[in-house]
Tab-separated table of C-alpha atoms in Angstrom:
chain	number	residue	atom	x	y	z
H	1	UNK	CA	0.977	-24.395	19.019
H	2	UNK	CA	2.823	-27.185	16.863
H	3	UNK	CA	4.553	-26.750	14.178
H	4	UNK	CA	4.326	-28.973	11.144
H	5	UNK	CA	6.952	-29.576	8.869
H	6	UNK	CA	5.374	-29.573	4.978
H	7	UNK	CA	7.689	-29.769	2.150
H	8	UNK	CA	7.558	-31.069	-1.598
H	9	UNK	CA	9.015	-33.107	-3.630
H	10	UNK	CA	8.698	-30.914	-6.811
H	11	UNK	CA	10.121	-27.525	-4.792
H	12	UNK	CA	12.173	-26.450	-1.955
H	13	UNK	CA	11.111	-23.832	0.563
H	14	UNK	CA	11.508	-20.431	-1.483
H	15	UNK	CA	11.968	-22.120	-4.446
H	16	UNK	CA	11.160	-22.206	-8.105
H	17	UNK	CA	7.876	-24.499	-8.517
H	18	UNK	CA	7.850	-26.074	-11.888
H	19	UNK	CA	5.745	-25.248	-15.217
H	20	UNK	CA	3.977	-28.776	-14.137
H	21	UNK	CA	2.160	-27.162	-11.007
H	22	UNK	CA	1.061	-23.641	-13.132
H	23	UNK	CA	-1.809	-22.841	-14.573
H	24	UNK	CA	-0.007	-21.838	-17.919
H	25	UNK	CA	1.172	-25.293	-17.421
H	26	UNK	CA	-0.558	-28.495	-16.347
H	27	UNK	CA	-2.006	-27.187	-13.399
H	28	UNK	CA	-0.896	-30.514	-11.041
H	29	UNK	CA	-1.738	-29.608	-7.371
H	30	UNK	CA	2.002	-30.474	-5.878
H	31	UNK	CA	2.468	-33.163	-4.092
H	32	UNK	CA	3.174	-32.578	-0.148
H	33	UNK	CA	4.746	-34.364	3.035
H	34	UNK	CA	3.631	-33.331	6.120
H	35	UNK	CA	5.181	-34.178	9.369
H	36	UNK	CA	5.139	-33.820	12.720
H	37	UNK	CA	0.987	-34.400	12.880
H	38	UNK	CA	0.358	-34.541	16.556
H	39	UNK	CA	-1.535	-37.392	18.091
H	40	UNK	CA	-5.292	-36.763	17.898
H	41	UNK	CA	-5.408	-35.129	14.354
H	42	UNK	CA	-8.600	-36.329	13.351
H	43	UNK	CA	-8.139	-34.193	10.009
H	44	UNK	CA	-6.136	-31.876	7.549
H	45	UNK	CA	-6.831	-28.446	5.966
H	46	UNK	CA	-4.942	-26.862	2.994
H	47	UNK	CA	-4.782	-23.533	1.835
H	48	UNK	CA	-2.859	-22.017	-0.777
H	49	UNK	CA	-2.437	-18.182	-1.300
H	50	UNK	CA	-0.752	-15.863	-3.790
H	51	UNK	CA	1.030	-13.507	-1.440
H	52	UNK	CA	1.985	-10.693	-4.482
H	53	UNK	CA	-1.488	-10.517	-6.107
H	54	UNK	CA	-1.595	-6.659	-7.374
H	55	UNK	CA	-5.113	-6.297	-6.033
H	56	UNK	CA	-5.741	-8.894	-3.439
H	57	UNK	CA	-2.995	-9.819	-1.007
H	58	UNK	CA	-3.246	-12.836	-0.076
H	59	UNK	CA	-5.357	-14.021	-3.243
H	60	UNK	CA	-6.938	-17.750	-2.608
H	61	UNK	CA	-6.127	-20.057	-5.494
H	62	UNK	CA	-6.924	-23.686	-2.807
H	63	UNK	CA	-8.954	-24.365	-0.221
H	64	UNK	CA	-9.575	-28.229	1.010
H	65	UNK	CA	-10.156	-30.107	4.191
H	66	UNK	CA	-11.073	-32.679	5.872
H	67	UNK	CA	-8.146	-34.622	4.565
H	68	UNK	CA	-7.357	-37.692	5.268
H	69	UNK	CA	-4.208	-37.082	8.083
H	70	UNK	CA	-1.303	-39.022	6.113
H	71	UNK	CA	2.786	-37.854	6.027
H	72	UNK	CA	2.154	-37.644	2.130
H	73	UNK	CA	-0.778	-36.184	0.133
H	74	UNK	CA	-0.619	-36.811	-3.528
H	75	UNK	CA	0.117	-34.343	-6.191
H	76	UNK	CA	-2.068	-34.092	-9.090
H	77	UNK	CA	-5.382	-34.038	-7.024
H	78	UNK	CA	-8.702	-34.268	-9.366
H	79	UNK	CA	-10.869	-31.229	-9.803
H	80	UNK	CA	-13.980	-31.513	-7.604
H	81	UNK	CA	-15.766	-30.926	-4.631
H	82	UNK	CA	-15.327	-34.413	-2.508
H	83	UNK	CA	-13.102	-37.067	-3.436
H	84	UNK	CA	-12.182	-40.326	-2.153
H	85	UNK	CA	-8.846	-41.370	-3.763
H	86	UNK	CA	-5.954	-41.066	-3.944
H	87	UNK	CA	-6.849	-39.679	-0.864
H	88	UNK	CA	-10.266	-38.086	0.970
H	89	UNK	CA	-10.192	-34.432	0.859
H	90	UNK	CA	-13.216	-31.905	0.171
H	91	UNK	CA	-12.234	-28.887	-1.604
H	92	UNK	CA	-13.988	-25.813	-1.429
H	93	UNK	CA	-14.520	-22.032	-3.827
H	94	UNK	CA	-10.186	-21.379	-4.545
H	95	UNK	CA	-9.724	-19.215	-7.520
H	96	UNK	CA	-13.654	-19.708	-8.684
H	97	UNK	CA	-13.252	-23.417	-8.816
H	98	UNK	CA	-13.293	-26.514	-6.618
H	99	UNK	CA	-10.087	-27.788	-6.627
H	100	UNK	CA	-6.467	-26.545	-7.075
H	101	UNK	CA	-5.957	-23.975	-9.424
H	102	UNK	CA	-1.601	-22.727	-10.240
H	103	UNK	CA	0.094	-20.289	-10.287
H	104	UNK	CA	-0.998	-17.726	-13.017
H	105	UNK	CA	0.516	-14.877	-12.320
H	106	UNK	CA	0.364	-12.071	-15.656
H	107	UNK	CA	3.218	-10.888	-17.696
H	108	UNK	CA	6.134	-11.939	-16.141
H	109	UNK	CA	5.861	-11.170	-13.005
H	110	UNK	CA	6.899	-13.513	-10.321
H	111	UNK	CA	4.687	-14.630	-7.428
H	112	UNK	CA	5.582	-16.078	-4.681
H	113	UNK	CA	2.637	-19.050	-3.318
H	114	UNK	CA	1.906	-20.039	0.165
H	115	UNK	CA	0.568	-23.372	1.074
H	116	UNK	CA	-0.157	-23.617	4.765
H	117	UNK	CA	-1.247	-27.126	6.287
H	118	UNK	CA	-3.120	-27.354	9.683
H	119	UNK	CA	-3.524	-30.648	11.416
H	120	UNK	CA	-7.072	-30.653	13.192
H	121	UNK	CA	-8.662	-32.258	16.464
H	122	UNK	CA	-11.915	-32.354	14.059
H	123	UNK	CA	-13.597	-32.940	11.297
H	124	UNK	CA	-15.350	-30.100	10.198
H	125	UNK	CA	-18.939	-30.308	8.587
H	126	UNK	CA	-18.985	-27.377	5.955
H	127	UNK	CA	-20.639	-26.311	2.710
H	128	UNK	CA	-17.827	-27.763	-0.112
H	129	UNK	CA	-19.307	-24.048	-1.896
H	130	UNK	CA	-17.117	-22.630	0.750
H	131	UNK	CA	-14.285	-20.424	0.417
H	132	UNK	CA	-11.326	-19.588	2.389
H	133	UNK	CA	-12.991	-17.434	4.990
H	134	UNK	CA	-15.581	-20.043	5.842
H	135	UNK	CA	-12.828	-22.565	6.065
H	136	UNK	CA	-10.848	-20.429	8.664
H	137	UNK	CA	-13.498	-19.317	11.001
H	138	UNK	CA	-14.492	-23.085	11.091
H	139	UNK	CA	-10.980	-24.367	12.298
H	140	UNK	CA	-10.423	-21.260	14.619
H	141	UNK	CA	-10.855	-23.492	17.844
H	142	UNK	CA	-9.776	-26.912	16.369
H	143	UNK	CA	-6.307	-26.560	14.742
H	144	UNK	CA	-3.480	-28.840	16.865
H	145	UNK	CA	-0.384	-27.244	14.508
H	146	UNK	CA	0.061	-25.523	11.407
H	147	UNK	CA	3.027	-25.256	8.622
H	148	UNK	CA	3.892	-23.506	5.480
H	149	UNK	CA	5.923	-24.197	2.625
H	150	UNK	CA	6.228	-21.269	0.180
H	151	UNK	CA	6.902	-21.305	-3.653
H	152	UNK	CA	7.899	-18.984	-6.288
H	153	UNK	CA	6.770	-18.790	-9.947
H	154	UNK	CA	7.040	-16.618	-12.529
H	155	UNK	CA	6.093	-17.016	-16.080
H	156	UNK	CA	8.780	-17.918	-18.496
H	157	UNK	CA	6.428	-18.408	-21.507
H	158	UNK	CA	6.256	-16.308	-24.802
């Protein structure tokens, strides 16, 4: 399988993401650049993970797909189920909402956050009530290459 490169303009691989993209903060969804699609994407999928949740490994805190295939998806995406600008994307159930939801990670404990991107040959016709498992069983036989970009936060606030 490809790989896709997916990096941000507001963090570096391993890095620190900023108060903007928390949700003690503004709770921005970041803004990403994705390259490397392969010819015949037809769509994009996004999902973003807390990899240290204390109960959940893994927790889900975004879930979206059918987005548009472009090198750069906005930051700052609206809350809701299907949208049509900046860019289309339908976002499922991530962290009981639809729509990205930060880092939010208790005390002071840091987190690290996974965002994986898969470039797909289709575009997949699924309930926007659905949550991460739906969302991977649907692209199981349609994803043309995959990346991650992974983020630490911690909370810095009194």
């Amino acid at each position: 399988m490809l790989e896709l490169q997916v990096t941000s303009s507001q963090f570096e691989n391993e890095g620190w993401m900023p108060d903007s993209l928390a949700g003690y903060g503004e709770d921005r969804s970041p803004e990403l650049f994705v390259n490397n699609i392969p010819e015949g994407t037809a769509t994009l999928a996004i999902v973003m993970d807390d990899l240290d949740h204390p109960l959940e490994k893994g927790f889900n805190h975004w879930v979206a797909w059918n987005v548009t295939p472009s090198t750069r998806i906005p930051g700052s995406m609206p809350k809701g189920a299907t949208l049509e600008a900046p860019i289309h994307i339908e976002q499922g159930i991530g962290y009981g909402k639809h729509g990205y939801r930060g880092p939010k990670p208790p005390f002071n404990w840091n987190h690290r956050y996974r965002f994986t991107v898969y470039a797909l040959d289709a575009k997949l016709d699924i309930s926007t009530d659905s949550k991460k498992e739906t969302l991977m069983e649907a692209i199981e036989s349609h994803v043309l290459a995959s990346g991650m970009l992974t983020g630490k936060y911690q909370r810095r606030h009194a």
